[in-house]
XYZ file of C-alpha atoms in Angstrom:
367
model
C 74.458 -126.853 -4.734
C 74.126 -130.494 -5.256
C 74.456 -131.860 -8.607
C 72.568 -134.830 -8.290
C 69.925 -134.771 -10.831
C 66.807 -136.238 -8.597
C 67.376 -133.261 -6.074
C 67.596 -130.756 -8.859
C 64.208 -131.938 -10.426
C 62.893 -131.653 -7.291
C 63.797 -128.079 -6.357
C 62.888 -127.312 -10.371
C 59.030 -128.300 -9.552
C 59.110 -126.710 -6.267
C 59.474 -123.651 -7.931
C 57.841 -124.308 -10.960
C 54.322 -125.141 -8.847
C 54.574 -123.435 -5.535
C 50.655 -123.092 -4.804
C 49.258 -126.602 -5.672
C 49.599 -129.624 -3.817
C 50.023 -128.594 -0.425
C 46.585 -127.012 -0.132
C 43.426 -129.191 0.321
C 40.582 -128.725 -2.013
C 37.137 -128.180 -0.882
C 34.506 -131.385 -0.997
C 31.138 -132.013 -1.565
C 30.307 -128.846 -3.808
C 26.522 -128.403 -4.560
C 24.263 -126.029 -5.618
C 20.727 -125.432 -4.202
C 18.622 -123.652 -7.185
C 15.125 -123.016 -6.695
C 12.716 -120.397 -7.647
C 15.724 -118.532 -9.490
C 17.644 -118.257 -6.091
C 20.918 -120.417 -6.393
C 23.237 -120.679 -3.378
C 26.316 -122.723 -3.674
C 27.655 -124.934 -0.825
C 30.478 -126.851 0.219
C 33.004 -128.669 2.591
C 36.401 -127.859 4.023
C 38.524 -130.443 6.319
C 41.583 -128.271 7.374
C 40.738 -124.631 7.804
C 43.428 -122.012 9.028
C 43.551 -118.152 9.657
C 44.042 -117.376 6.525
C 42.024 -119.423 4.819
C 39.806 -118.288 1.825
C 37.695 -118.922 -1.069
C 37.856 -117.838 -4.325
C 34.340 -118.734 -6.572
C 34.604 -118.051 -10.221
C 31.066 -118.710 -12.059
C 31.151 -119.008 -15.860
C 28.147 -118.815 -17.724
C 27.998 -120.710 -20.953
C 27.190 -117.440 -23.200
C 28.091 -114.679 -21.522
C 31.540 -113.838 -19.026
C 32.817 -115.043 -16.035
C 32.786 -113.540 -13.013
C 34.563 -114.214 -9.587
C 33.946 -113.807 -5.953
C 35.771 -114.586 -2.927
C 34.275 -115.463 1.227
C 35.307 -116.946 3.995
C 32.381 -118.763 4.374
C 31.326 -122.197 2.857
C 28.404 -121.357 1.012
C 27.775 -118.151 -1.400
C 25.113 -117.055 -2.654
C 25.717 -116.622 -6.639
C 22.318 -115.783 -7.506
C 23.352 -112.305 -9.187
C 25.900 -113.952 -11.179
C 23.590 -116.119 -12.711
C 20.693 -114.502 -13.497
C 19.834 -115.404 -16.725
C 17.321 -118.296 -16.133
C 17.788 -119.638 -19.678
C 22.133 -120.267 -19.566
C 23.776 -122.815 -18.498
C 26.238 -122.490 -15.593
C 30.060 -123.764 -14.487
C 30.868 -123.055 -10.754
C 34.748 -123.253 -9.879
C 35.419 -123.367 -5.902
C 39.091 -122.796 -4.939
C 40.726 -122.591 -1.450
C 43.410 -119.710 -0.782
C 45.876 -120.429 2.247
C 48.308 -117.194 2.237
C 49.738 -117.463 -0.756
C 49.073 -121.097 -1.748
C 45.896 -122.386 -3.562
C 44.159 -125.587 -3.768
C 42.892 -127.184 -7.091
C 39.455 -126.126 -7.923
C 36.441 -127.926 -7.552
C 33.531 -127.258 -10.318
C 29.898 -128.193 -10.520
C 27.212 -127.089 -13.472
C 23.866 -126.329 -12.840
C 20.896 -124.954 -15.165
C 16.840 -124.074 -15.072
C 16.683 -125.059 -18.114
C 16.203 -128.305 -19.498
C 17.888 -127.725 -22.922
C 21.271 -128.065 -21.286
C 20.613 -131.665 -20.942
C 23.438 -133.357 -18.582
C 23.730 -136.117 -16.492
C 25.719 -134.555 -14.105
C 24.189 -131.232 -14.001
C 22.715 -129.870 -10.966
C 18.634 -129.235 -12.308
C 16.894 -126.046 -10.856
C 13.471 -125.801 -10.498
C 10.360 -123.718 -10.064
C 7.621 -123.828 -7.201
C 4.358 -124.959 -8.899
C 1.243 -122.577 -8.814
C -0.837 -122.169 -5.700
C -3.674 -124.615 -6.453
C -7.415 -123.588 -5.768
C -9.567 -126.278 -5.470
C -13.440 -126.828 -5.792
C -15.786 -129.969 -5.930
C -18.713 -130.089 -8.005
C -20.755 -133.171 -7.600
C -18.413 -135.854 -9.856
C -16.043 -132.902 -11.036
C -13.055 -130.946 -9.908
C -12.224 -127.921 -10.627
C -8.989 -126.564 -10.580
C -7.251 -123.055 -11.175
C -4.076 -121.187 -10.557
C -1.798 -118.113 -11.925
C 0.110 -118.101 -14.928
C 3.782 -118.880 -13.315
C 4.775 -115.519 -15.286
C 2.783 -113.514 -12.558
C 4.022 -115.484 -9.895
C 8.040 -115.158 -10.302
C 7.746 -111.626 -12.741
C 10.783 -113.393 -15.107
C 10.595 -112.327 -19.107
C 11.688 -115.521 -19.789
C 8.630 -117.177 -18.636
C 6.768 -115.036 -20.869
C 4.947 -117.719 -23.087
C 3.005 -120.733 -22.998
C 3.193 -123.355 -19.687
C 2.462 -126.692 -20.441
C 1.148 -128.693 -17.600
C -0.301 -132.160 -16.719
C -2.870 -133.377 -14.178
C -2.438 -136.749 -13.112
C -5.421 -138.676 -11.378
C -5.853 -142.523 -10.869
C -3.127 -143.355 -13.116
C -4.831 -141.417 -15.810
C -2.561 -137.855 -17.281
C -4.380 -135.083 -18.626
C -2.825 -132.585 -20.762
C -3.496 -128.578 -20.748
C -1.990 -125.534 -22.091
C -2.218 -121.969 -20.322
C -1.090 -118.803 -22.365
C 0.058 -115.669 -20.241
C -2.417 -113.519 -21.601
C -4.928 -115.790 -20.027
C -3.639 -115.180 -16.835
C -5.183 -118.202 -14.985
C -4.714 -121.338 -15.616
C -7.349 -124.174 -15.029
C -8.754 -127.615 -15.653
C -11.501 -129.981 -14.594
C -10.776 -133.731 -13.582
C -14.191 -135.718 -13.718
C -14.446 -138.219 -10.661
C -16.195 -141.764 -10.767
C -18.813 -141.998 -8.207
C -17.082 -144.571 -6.421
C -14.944 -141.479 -4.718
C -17.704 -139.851 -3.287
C -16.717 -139.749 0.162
C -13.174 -140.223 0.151
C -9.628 -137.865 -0.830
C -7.747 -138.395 -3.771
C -4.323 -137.430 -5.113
C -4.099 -134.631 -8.058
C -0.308 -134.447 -8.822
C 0.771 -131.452 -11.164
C 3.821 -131.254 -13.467
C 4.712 -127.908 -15.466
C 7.080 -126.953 -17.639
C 7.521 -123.157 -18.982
C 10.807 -122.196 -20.674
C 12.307 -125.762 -20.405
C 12.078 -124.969 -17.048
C 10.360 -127.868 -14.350
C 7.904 -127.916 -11.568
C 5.340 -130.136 -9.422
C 2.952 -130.167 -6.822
C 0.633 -132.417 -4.998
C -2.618 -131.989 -3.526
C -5.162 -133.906 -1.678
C -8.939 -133.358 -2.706
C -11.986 -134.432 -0.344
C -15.007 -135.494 -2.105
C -18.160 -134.913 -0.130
C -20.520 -137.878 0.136
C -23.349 -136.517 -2.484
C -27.142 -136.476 -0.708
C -29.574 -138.282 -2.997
C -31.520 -136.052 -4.603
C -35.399 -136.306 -3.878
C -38.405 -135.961 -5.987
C -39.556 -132.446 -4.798
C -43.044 -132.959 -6.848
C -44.795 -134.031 -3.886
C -44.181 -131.864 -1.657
C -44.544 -128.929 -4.591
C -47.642 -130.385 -4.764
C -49.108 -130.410 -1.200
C -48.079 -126.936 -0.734
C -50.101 -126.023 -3.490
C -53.279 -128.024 -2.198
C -52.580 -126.623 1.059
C -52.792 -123.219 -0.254
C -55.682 -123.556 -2.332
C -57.374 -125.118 0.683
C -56.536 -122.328 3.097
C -57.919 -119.765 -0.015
C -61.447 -121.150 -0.068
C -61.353 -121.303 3.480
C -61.119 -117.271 3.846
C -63.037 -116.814 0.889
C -66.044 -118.864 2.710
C -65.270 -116.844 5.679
C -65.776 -113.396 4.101
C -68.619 -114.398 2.634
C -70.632 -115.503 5.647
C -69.627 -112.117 7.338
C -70.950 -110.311 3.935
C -73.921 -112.220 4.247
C -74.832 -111.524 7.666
C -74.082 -108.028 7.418
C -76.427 -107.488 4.360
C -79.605 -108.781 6.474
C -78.779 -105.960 9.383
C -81.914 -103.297 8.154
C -81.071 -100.004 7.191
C -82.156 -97.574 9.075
C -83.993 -94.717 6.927
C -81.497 -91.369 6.417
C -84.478 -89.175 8.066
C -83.943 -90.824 11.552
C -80.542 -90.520 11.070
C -80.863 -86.548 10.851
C -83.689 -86.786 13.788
C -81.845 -88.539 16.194
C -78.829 -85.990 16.922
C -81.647 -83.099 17.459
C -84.202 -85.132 19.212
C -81.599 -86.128 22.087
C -80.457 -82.670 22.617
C -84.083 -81.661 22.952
C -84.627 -84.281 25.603
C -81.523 -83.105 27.557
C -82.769 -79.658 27.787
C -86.333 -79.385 27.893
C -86.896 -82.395 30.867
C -89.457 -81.193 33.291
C -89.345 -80.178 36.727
C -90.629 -82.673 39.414
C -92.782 -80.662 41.364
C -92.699 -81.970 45.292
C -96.331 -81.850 47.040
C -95.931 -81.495 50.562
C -98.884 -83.331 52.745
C -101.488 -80.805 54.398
C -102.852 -81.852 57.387
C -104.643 -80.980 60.644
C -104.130 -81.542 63.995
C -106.573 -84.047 65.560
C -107.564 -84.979 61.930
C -106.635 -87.110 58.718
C -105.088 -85.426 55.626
C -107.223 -84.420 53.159
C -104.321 -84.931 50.780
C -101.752 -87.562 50.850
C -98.750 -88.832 48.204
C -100.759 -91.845 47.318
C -102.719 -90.011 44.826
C -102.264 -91.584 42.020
C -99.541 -90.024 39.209
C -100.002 -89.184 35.927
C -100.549 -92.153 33.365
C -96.867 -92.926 31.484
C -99.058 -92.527 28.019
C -99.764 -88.783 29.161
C -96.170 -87.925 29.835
C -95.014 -89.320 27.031
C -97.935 -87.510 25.065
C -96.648 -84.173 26.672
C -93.167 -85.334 25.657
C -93.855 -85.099 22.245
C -95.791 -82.478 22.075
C -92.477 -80.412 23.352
C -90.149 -82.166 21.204
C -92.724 -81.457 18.103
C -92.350 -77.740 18.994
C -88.795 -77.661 19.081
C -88.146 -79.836 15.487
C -88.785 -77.977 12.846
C -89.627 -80.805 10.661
C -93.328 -81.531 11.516
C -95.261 -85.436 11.859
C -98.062 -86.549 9.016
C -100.188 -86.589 12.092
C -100.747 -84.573 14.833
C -100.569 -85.567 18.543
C -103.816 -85.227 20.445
C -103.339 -85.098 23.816
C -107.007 -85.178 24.732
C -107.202 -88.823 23.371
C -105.832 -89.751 26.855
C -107.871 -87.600 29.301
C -110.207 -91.225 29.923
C -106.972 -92.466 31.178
C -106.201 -92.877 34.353
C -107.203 -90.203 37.114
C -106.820 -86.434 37.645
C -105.503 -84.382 39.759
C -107.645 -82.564 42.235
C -105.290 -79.868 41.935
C -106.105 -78.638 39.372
C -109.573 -77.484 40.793
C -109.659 -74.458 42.377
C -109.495 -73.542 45.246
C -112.760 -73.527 48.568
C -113.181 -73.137 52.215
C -114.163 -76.595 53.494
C -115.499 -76.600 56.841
C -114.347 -79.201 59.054
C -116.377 -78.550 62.321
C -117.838 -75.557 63.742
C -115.519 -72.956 63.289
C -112.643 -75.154 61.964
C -112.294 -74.024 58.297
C -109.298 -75.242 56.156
C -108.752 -74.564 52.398
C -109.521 -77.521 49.876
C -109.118 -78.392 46.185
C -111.812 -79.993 44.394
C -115.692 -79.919 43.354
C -117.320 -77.569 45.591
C -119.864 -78.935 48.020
C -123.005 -78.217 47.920
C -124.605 -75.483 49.660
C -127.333 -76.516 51.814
């Protein structure tokens, strides 16, 4: 073996550091934490078959724990679950049985670890629900507690509203479940969108959101007493009008006479009576004889209308049983009119020797 003291100082730290040195270490380490989900990523220039890495995370109050992949990135969310620590990542490459220098990077939720350097975590903001009332906004959204179901977010969120350069700020307990505020507008906005940006902090822990509000262009309101008031005139009108109507119809129907309850009964009985009892017509045939003029002939002349009506009554005045204040006397209209040679009996008229024929009327004299 050479003795020369350079060579021997060199074989000494050969074997004194075999793994570091000749393996590159990995570049551009980060962490992407967000919404408690933290996935670590990085950068390798020289990779080989054998090539692994080895990530040890080391929270700042509890133990450390390691994991190894082949992969570039590692999601290290279950090693860090405790929202409210503070974290140290350590990224190492393994070639065989040599071993870069590791590569760390810190990262917390919470801002009580104050660092420069440290990678900060955050939290989505809320779902905003948004509604415009006239000049007002009004805003609400759930408790972040009920949103990511982490005990440390158990207690009070502290958030502002910002608007037109002008911060508003508002306090939301858990037990309140939703959160909300109301930003009042100037009426110059009417008509337009504006900008509502929201910052939140729960458990030291940050978030934001935007969001764009339309205001409506507000109608001017109009005096409604007129037209209140011509409706009512209209329907007062319209309400004299069909009072004035029923009252002409009232009016004309009161001046229609009565007629007496007697007829009333009469008339039912006195038209069945006339649809039974309605004489016979009683057809005279002519008598003549040959060579000579009818004795009798249709042109006699009928019975007066004043006598059939008498007879009328008479037969209606037996059938009622109610009976008149005065009594119908037919012979009041025997001086009326003519009657009827039938009804004298009957002789043997002679026409001309030995041409008899039988006759109604006065019997001749005998001579």
């Amino acid at each position: 073996m050479s003795k020369d003291p350079v060579v021997q100082f060199g074989v000494f730290y050969a074997l004194l550091f075999p793994v570091f040195g000749l393996v590159p270490s990995p570049t551009n380490v980060s962490v992407v934490c967000h919404n408690f989900v933290n996935v670590l990523y990085w950068n390798y220039s020289n990779p080989t078959e054998q090539l692994k890495f080895s990530v040890k995370v080391k929270p700042y109050v509890s133990d450390s724990q390691t994991a190894d992949t082949y992969q570039t990135y590692l999601d290290i969310s279950s090693y860090s679950r405790d929202v409210g620590d503070d974290y140290i990542v350590f990224v190492t490459a393994h070639d065989g049985q040599e071993k870069s220098e590791s590569v760390s990077i810190t990262f917390t939720y919470s801002q009580d670890f104050f660092e420069e350097k440290k990678q900060k975590c955050s939290l989505d903001f809320p779902a905003v629900n948004t509604s415009v009332h006239k000049n007002v906004i009004e805003v609400s959204f759930q408790h972040p507690f009920f949103l990511h179901q982490q005990d440390i977010l158990k207690e009070k969120f502290m958030y502002t509203v910002t608007h037109d350069e002008q911060k508003v700020l508002y306090i939301c307990f858990v037990e309140e479940k939703l959160c909300t505020a109301k930003i009042h507008l100037n009426e110059s906005t009417a008509g337009q969108c504006v900008e509502l940006k929201f910052e939140g902090k729960i458990a030291g822990i940050p978030s934001y959101t935007y969001r764009n509000v339309c205001v409506p262009q507000q109608m001017p309101e109009t005096d409604k007493t007129g037209l209140i008031a011509a409706v009512l005139g209209g329907g007062t009108i319209v309400l004299f009008i069909i009072i004035g109507f029923v009252w002409l119809l009232w009016k004309k129907w009161s001046k229609i006479p009565k007629m007496p309850q007697s007829l009333w009964k009469d008339i039912p009985r006195q038209s069945h009576t006339i649809l039974v009892s309605q004489p016979e017509q009683t057809t005279v045939s002519s008598l003549t004889s040959h060579g000579h003029k009818p004795l009798l002939t249709d042109a006699s002349p009928p019975i007066s209308p004043t006598e059939e009506d008498c007879k009328e009554n008479t037969t209606l005045d037996m059938d009622l049983s109610e009976e008149s204040e005065e009594d119908v006397n037919c012979d009041d209209f025997e001086g009326f009119g003519f009657s009827s040679d039938y009804d004298s009996p009957k002789f043997l008229q002679e026409m001309s020797p030995g041409d008899n024929t039988e006759g109604y009327g006065p019997r001749p004299a005998v001579i």
